[in-house]
GROMACS .gro file of C-alpha atoms in nm:
model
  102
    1UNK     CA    1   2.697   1.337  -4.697
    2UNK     CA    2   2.374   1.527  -4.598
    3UNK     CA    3   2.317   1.827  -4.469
    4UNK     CA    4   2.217   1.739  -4.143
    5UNK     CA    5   2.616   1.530  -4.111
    6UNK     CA    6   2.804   1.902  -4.164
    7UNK     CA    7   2.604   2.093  -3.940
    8UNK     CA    8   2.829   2.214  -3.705
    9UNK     CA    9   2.669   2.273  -3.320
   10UNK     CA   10   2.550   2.608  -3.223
   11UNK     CA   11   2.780   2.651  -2.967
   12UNK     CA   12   3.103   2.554  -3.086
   13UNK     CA   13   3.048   2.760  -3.417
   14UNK     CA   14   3.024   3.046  -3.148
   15UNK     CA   15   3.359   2.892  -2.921
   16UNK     CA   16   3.495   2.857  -3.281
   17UNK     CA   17   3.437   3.210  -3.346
   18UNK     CA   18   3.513   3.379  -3.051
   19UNK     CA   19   3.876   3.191  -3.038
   20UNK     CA   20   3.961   3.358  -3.398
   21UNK     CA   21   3.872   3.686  -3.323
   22UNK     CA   22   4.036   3.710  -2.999
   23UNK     CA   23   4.346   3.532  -3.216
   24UNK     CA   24   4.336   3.821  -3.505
   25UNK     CA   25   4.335   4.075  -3.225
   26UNK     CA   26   4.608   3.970  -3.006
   27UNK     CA   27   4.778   3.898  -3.311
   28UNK     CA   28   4.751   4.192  -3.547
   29UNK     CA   29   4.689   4.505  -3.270
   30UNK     CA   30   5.086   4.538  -3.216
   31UNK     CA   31   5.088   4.544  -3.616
   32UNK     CA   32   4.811   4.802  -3.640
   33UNK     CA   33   4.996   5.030  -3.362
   34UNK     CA   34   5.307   5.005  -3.485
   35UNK     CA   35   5.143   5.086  -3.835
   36UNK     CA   36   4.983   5.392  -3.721
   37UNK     CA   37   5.292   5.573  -3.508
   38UNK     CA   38   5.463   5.506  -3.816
   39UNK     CA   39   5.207   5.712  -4.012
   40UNK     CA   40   5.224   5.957  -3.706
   41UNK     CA   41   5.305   6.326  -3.810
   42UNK     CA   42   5.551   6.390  -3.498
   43UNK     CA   43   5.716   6.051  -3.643
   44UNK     CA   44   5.743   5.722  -3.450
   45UNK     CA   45   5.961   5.747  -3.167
   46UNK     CA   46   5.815   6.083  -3.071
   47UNK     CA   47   5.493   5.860  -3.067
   48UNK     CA   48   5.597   5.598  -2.846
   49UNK     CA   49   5.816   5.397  -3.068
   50UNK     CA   50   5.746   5.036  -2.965
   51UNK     CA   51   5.684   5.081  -2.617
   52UNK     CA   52   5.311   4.985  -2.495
   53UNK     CA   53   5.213   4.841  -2.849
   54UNK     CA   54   4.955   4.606  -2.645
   55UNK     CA   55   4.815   4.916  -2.472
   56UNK     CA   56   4.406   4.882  -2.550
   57UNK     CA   57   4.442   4.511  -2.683
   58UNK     CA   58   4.217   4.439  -2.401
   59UNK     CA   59   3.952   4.669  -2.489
   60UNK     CA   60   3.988   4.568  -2.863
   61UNK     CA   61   3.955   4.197  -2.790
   62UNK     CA   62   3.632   4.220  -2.602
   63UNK     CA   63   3.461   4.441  -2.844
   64UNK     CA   64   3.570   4.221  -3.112
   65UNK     CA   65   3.537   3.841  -2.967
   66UNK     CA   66   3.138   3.868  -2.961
   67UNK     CA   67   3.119   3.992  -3.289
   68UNK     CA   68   3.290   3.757  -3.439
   69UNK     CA   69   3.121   3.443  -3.213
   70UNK     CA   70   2.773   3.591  -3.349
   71UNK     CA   71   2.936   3.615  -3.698
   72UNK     CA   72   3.045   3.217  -3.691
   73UNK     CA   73   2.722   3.096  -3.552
   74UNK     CA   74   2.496   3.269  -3.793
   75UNK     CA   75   2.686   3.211  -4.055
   76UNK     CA   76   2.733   2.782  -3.988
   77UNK     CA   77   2.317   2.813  -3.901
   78UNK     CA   78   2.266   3.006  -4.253
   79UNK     CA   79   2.448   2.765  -4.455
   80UNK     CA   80   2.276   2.490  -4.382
   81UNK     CA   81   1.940   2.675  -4.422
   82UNK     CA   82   2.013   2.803  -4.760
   83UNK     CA   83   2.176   2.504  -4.848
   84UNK     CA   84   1.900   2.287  -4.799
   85UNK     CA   85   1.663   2.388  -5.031
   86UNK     CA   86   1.385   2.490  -4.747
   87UNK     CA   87   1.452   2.848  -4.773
   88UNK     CA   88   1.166   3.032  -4.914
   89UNK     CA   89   0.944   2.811  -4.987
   90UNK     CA   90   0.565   2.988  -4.914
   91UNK     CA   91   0.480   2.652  -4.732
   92UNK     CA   92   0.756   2.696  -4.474
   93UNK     CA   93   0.646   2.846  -4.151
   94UNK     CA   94   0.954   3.004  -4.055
   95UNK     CA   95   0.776   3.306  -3.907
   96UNK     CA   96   1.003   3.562  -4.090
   97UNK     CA   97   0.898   3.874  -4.324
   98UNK     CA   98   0.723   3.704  -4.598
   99UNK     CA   99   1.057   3.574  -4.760
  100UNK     CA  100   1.206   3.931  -4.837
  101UNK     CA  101   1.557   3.908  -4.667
  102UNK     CA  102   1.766   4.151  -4.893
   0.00000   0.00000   0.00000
């Protein structure tokens, strides 16, 4: 199989990735609350017990969806650049900083 056969599209690496983190956020974020009114000082009833534990899942999803889109997409792009053997060569034109990355 060559590299070219597992490349993955650009845009359903980022579909791909946007889907997972909006999954680990609607999924966990009840978790996480509950976690931290049971770490509460004034204990966890006092801080809302399990009432509203989706209160702010909204705000958590969007902020976290993008990131992990852009986080799929460069990642599927980057593997098949560094795992093709092309990457930083000095006769590749790739118009980056001279091959310094890290």
């Amino acid at each position: 199989m060559t590299i070219n056969e597992r490349k993955t599209p650009t845009p359903v690496s980022l579909i791909a990735g946007g889907i997972a983190g909006l999954t680990v956020d609607i999924t966990l974020y009840p978790i996480d609350t509950i976690k931290t009114r049971l770490q509460s000082p004034k204990g966890f009833f006092p801080s809302g017990g399990f009432r509203g534990i989706y209160n702010g899942v909204g705000a958590a999803a969007l902020g976290s969806a993008p990131g992990a889109a852009l986080f799929f997409g460069v990642y599927e792009r980057l593997k098949v650049v560094l795992s093709s053997g092309e990457w930083g060569r000095e006769d590749d034109d790739g118009g980056g900083g001279g091959g310094c990355f890290f």
